[in-house]
Tab-separated table of N, CA and C in Angstrom:
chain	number	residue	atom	x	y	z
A	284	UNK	N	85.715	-33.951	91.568
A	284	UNK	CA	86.203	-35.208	92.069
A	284	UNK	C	85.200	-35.793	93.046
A	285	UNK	N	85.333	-37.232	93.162
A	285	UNK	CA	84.198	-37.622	93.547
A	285	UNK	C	84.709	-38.833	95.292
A	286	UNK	N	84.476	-38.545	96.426
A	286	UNK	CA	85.050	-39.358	97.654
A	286	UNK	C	84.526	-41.128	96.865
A	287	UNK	N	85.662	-41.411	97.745
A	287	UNK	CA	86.226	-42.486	97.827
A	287	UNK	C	85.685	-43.153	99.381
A	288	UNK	N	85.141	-44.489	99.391
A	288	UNK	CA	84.961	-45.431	100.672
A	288	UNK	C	85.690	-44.524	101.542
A	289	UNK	N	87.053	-44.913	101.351
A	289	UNK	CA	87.606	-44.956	102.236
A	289	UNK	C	88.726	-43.021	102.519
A	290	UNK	N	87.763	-41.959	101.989
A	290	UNK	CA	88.353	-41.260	102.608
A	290	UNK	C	89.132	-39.949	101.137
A	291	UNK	N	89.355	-40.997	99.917
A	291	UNK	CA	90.561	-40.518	99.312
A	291	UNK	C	89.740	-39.836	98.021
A	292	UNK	N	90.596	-39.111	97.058
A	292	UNK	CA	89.856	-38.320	96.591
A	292	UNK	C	89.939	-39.485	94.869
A	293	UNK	N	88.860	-39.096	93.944
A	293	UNK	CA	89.180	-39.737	92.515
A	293	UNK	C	90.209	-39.103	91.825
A	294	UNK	N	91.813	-39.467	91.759
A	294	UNK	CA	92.247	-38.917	90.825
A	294	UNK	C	92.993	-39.707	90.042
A	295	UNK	N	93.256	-39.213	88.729
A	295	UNK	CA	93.402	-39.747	87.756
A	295	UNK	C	94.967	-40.815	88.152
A	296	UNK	N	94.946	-41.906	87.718
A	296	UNK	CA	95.755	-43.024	87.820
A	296	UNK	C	96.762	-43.005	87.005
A	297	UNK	N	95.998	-42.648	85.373
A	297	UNK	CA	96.722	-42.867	84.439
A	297	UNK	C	98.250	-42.679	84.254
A	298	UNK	N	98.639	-42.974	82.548
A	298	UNK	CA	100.081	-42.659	82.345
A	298	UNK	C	100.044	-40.177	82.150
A	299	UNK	N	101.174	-39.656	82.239
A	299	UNK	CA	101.128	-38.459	82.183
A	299	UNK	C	100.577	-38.156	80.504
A	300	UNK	N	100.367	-36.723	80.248
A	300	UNK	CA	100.425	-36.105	78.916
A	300	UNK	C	101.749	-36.614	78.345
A	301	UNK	N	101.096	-36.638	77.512
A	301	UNK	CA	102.182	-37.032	76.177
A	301	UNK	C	103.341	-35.944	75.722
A	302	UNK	N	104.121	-36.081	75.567
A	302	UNK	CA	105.480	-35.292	75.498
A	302	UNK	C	105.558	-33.944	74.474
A	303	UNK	N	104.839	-32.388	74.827
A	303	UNK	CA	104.704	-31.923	74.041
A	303	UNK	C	103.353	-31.643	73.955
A	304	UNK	N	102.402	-31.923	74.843
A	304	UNK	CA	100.848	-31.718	74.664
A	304	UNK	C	101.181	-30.647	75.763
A	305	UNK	N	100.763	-29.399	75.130
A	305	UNK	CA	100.543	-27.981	76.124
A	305	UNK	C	99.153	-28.139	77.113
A	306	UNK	N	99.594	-28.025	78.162
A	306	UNK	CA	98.914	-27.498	79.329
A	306	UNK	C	97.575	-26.988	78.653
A	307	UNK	N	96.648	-26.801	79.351
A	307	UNK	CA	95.188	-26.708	79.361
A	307	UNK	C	94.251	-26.498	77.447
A	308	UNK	N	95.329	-27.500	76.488
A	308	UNK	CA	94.590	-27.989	75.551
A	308	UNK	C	93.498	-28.525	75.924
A	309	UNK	N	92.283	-27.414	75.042
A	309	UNK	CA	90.826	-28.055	74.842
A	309	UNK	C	90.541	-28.428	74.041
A	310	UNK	N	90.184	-29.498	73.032
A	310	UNK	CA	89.322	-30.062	71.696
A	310	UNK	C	89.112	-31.478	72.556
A	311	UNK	N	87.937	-31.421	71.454
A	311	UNK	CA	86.927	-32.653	71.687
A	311	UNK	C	87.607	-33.938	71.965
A	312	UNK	N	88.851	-33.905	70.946
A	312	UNK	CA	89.365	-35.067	71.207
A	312	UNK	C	90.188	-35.382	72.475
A	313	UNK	N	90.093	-34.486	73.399
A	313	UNK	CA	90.692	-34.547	74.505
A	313	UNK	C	90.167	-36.202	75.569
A	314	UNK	N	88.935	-36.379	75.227
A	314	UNK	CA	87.935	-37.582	75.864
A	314	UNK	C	88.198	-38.500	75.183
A	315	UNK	N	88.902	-39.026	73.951
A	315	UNK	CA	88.983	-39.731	73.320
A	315	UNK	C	89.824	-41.453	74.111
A	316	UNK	N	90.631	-40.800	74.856
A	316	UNK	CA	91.652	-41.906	75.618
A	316	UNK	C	91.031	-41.780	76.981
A	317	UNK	N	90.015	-41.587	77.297
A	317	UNK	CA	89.701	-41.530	78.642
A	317	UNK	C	88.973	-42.647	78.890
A	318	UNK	N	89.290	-43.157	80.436
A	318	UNK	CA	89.110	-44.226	81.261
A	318	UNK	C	88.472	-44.006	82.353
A	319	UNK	N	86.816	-44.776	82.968
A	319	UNK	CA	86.630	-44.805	84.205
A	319	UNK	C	86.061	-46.191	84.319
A	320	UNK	N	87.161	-46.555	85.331
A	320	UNK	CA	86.697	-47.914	85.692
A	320	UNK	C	85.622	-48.034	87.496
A	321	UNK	N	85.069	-48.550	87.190
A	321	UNK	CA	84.162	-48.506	89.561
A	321	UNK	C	83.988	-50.343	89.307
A	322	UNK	N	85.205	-50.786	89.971
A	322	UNK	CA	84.786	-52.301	90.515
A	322	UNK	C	86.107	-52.676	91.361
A	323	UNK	N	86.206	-53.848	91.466
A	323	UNK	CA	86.682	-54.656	92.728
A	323	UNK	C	88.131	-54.624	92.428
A	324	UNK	N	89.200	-54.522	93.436
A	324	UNK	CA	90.534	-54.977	93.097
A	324	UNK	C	90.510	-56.538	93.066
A	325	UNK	N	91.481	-57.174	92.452
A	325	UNK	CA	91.744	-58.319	92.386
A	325	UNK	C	92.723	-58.935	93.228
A	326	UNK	N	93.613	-58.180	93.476
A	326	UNK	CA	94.560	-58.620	94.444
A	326	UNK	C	95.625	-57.431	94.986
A	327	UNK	N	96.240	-57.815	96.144
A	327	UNK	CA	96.779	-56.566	96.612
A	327	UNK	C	97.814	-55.858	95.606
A	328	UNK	N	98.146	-54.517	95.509
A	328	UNK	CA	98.730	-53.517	95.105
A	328	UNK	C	100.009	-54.033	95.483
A	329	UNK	N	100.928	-53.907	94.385
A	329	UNK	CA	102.358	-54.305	94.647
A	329	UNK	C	103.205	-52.856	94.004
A	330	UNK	N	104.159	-53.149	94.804
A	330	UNK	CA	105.681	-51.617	94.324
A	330	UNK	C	106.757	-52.251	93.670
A	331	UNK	N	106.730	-51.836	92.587
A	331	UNK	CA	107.877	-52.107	91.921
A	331	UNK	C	108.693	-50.927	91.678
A	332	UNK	N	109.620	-50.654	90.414
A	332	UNK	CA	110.803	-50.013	90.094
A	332	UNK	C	111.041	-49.735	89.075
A	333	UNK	N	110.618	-48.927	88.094
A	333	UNK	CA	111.065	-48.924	86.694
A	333	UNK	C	112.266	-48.995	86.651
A	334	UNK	N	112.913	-49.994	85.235
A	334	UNK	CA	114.163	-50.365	84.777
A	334	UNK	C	115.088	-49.103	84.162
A	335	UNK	N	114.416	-48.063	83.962
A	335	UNK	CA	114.763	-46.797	83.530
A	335	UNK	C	116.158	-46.311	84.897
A	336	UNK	N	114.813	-45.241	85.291
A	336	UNK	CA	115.298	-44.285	86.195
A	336	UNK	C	115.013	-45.173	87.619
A	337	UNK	N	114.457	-46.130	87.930
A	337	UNK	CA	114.503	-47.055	89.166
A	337	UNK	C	113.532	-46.256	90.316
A	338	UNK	N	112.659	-45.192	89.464
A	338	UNK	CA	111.643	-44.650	90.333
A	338	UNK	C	110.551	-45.929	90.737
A	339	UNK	N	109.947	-45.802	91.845
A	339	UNK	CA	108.645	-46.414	92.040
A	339	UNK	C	107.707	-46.186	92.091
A	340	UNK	N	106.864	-47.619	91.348
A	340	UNK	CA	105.063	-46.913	91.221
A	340	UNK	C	104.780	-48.422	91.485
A	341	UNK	N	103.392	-47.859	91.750
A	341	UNK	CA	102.222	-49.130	92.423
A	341	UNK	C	101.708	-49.594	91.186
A	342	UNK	N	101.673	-51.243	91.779
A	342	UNK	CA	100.672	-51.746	90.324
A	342	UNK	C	99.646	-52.539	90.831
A	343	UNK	N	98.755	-52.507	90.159
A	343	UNK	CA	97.281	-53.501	91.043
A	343	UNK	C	95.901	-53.556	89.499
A	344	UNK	N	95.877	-55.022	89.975
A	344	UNK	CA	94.816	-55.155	88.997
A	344	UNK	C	93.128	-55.245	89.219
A	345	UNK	N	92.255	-54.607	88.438
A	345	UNK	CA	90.676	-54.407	88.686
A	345	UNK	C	90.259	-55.279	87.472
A	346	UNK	N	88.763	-56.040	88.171
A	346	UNK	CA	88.404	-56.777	87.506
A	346	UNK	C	86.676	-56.305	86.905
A	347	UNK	N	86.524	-56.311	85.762
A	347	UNK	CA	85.092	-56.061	85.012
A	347	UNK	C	84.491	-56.959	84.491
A	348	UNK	N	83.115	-56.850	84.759
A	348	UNK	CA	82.479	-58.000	84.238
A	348	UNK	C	81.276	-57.607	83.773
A	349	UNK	N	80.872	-58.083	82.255
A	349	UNK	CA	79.379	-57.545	81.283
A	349	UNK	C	79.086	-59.095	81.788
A	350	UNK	N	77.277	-58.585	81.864
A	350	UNK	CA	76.736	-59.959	81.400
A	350	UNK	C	75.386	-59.746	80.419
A	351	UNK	N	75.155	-60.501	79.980
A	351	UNK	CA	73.719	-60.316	78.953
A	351	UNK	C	73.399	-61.636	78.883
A	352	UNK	N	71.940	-61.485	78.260
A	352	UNK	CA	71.495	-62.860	77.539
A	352	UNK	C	71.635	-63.049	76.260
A	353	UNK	N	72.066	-64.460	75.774
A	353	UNK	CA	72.315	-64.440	74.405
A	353	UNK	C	71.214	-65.174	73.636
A	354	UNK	N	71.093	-65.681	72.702
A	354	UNK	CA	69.982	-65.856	71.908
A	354	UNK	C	68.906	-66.888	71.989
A	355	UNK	N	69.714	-67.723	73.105
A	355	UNK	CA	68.796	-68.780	74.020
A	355	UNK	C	68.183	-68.455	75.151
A	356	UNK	N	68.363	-67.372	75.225
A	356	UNK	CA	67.771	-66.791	76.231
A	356	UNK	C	68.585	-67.023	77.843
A	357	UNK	N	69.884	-67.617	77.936
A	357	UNK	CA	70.982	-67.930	78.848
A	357	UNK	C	71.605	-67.102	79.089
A	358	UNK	N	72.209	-67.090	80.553
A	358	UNK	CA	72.938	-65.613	80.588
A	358	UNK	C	74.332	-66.029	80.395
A	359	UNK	N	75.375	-65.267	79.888
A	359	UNK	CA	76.618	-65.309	80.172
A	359	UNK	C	77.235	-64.107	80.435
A	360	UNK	N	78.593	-64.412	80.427
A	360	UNK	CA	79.034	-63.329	80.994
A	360	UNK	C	80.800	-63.538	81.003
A	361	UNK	N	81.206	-62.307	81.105
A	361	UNK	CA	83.057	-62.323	80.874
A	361	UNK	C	83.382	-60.936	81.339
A	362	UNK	N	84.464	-61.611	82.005
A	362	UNK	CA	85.438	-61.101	82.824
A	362	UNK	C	86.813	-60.656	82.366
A	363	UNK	N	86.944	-58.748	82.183
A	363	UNK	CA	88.010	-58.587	81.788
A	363	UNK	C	88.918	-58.216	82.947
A	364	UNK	N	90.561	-58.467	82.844
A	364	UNK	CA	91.217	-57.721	83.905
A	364	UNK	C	91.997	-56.928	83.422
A	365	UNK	N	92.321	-55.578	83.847
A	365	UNK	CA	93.089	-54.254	83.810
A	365	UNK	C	94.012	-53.837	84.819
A	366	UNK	N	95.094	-53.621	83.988
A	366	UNK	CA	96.339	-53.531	85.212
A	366	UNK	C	96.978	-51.972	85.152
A	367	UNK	N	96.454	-51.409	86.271
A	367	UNK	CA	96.985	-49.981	86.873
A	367	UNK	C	97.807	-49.603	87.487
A	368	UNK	N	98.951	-48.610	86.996
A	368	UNK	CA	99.618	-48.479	87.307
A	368	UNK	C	99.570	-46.987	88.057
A	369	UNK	N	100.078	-46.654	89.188
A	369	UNK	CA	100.165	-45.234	89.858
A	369	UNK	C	101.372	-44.651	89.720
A	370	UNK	N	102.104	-43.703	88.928
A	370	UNK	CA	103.245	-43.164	89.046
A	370	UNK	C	103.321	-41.992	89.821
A	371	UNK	N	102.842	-41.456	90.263
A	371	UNK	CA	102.724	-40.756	91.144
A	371	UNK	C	103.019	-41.291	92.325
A	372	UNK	N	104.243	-40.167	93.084
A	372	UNK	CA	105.223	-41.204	94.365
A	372	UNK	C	104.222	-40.889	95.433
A	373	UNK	N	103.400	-40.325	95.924
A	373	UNK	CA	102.403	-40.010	96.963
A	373	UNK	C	101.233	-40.904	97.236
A	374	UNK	N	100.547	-40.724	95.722
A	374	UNK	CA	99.610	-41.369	95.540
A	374	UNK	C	99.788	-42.989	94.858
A	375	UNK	N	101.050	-43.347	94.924
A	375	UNK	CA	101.701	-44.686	95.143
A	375	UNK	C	101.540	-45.010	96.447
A	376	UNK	N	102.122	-44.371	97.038
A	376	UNK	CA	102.530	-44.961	98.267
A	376	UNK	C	100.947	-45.283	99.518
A	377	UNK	N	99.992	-44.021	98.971
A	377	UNK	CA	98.625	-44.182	99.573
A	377	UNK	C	97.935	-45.527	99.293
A	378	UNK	N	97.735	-45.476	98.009
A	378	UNK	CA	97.534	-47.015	97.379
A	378	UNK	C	98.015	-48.265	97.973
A	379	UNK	N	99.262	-48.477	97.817
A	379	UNK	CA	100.160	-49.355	98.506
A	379	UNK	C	99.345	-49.446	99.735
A	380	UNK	N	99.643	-49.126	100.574
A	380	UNK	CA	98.812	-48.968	102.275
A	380	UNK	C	97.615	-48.832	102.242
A	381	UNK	N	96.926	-48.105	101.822
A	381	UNK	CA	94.953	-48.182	101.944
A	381	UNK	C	94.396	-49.244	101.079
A	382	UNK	N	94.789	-49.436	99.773
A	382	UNK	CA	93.876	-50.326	98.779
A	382	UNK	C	94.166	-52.304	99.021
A	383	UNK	N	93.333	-52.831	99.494
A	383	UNK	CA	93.716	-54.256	99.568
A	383	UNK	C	92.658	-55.021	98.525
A	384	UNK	N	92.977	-56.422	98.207
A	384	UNK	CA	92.387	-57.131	97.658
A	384	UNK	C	90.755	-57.259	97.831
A	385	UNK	N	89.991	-56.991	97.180
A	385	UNK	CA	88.433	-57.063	97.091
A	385	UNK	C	88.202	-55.931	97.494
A	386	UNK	N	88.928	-54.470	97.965
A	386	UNK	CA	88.640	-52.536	98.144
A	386	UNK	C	87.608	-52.393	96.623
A	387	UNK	N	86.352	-51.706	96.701
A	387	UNK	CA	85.771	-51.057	95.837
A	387	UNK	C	86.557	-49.905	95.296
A	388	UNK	N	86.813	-49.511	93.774
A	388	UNK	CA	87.774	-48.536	93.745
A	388	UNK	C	86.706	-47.880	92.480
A	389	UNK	N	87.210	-47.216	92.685
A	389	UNK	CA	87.372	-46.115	91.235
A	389	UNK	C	88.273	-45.536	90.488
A	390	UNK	N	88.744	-45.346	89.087
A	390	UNK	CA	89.638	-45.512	88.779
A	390	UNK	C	89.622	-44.263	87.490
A	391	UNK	N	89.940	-43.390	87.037
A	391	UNK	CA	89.889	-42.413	85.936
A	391	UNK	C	90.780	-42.247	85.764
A	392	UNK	N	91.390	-42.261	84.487
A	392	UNK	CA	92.520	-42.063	83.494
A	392	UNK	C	92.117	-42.310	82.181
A	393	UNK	N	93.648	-42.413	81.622
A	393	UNK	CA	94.004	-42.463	80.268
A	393	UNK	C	94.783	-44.034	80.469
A	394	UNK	N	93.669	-44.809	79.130
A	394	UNK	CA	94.753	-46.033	78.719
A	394	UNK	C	95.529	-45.745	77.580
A	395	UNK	N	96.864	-46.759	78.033
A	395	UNK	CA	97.945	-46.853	77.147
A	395	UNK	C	97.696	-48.193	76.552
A	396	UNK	N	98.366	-48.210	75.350
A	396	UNK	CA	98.760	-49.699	74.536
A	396	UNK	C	99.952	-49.703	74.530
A	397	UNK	N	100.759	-50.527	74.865
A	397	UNK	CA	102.089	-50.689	74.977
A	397	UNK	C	102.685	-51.858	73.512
């Protein structure tokens, strides 16, 4: 794991193992859904409530940006945004309080498609 600006350690954000994936499975395809994002928050970290069980997790969005030159020799460039969610009630609640709008972050997980 790798420090953080401000103190905290890199850990994974993502959604949990999938329902039925045993504990310390190794194959290749283990990297396949893996995520590391290093750029800017976009705006502050908000707490919500799942409609489920009415637990809470933090949500906050990071913004990425490629640029290149294209065939005119002009640069452009685009901006994707990604929205993270922390279910983890600890490392919710750290988030919530340490991470503000424009915090350098780092981010490792697993994306979901919903």
């Amino acid at each position: 794991m790798q420090p953080l600006a401000l103190g905290a350690e890199a850990l994974a954000l993502g959604c949990p193992k999938k329902m039925g994936q045993e504990k310390g499975e190794n194959s290749a395809m283990s990297y396949l859904n893996s995520i590391t994002l290093v750029e800017f928050v976009g705006s502050d970290p908000e707490q919500r409530r799942a409609k489920g069980n009415g637990s809470k997790f933090t949500l906050l969005s990071v913004a990425t940006q490629r640029s290149w030159t294209n065939a005119d020799d002009d640069w452009s460039s685009k901006t994707e945004w990604h929205r993270i969610c922390v279910f983890r009630p600890r490392l919710a609640e750290y988030v919530l309080s340490a991470i503000k709008k424009r915090s350098h972050l780092l981010v490792e997980g697993m994306s979901s498609a919903f």
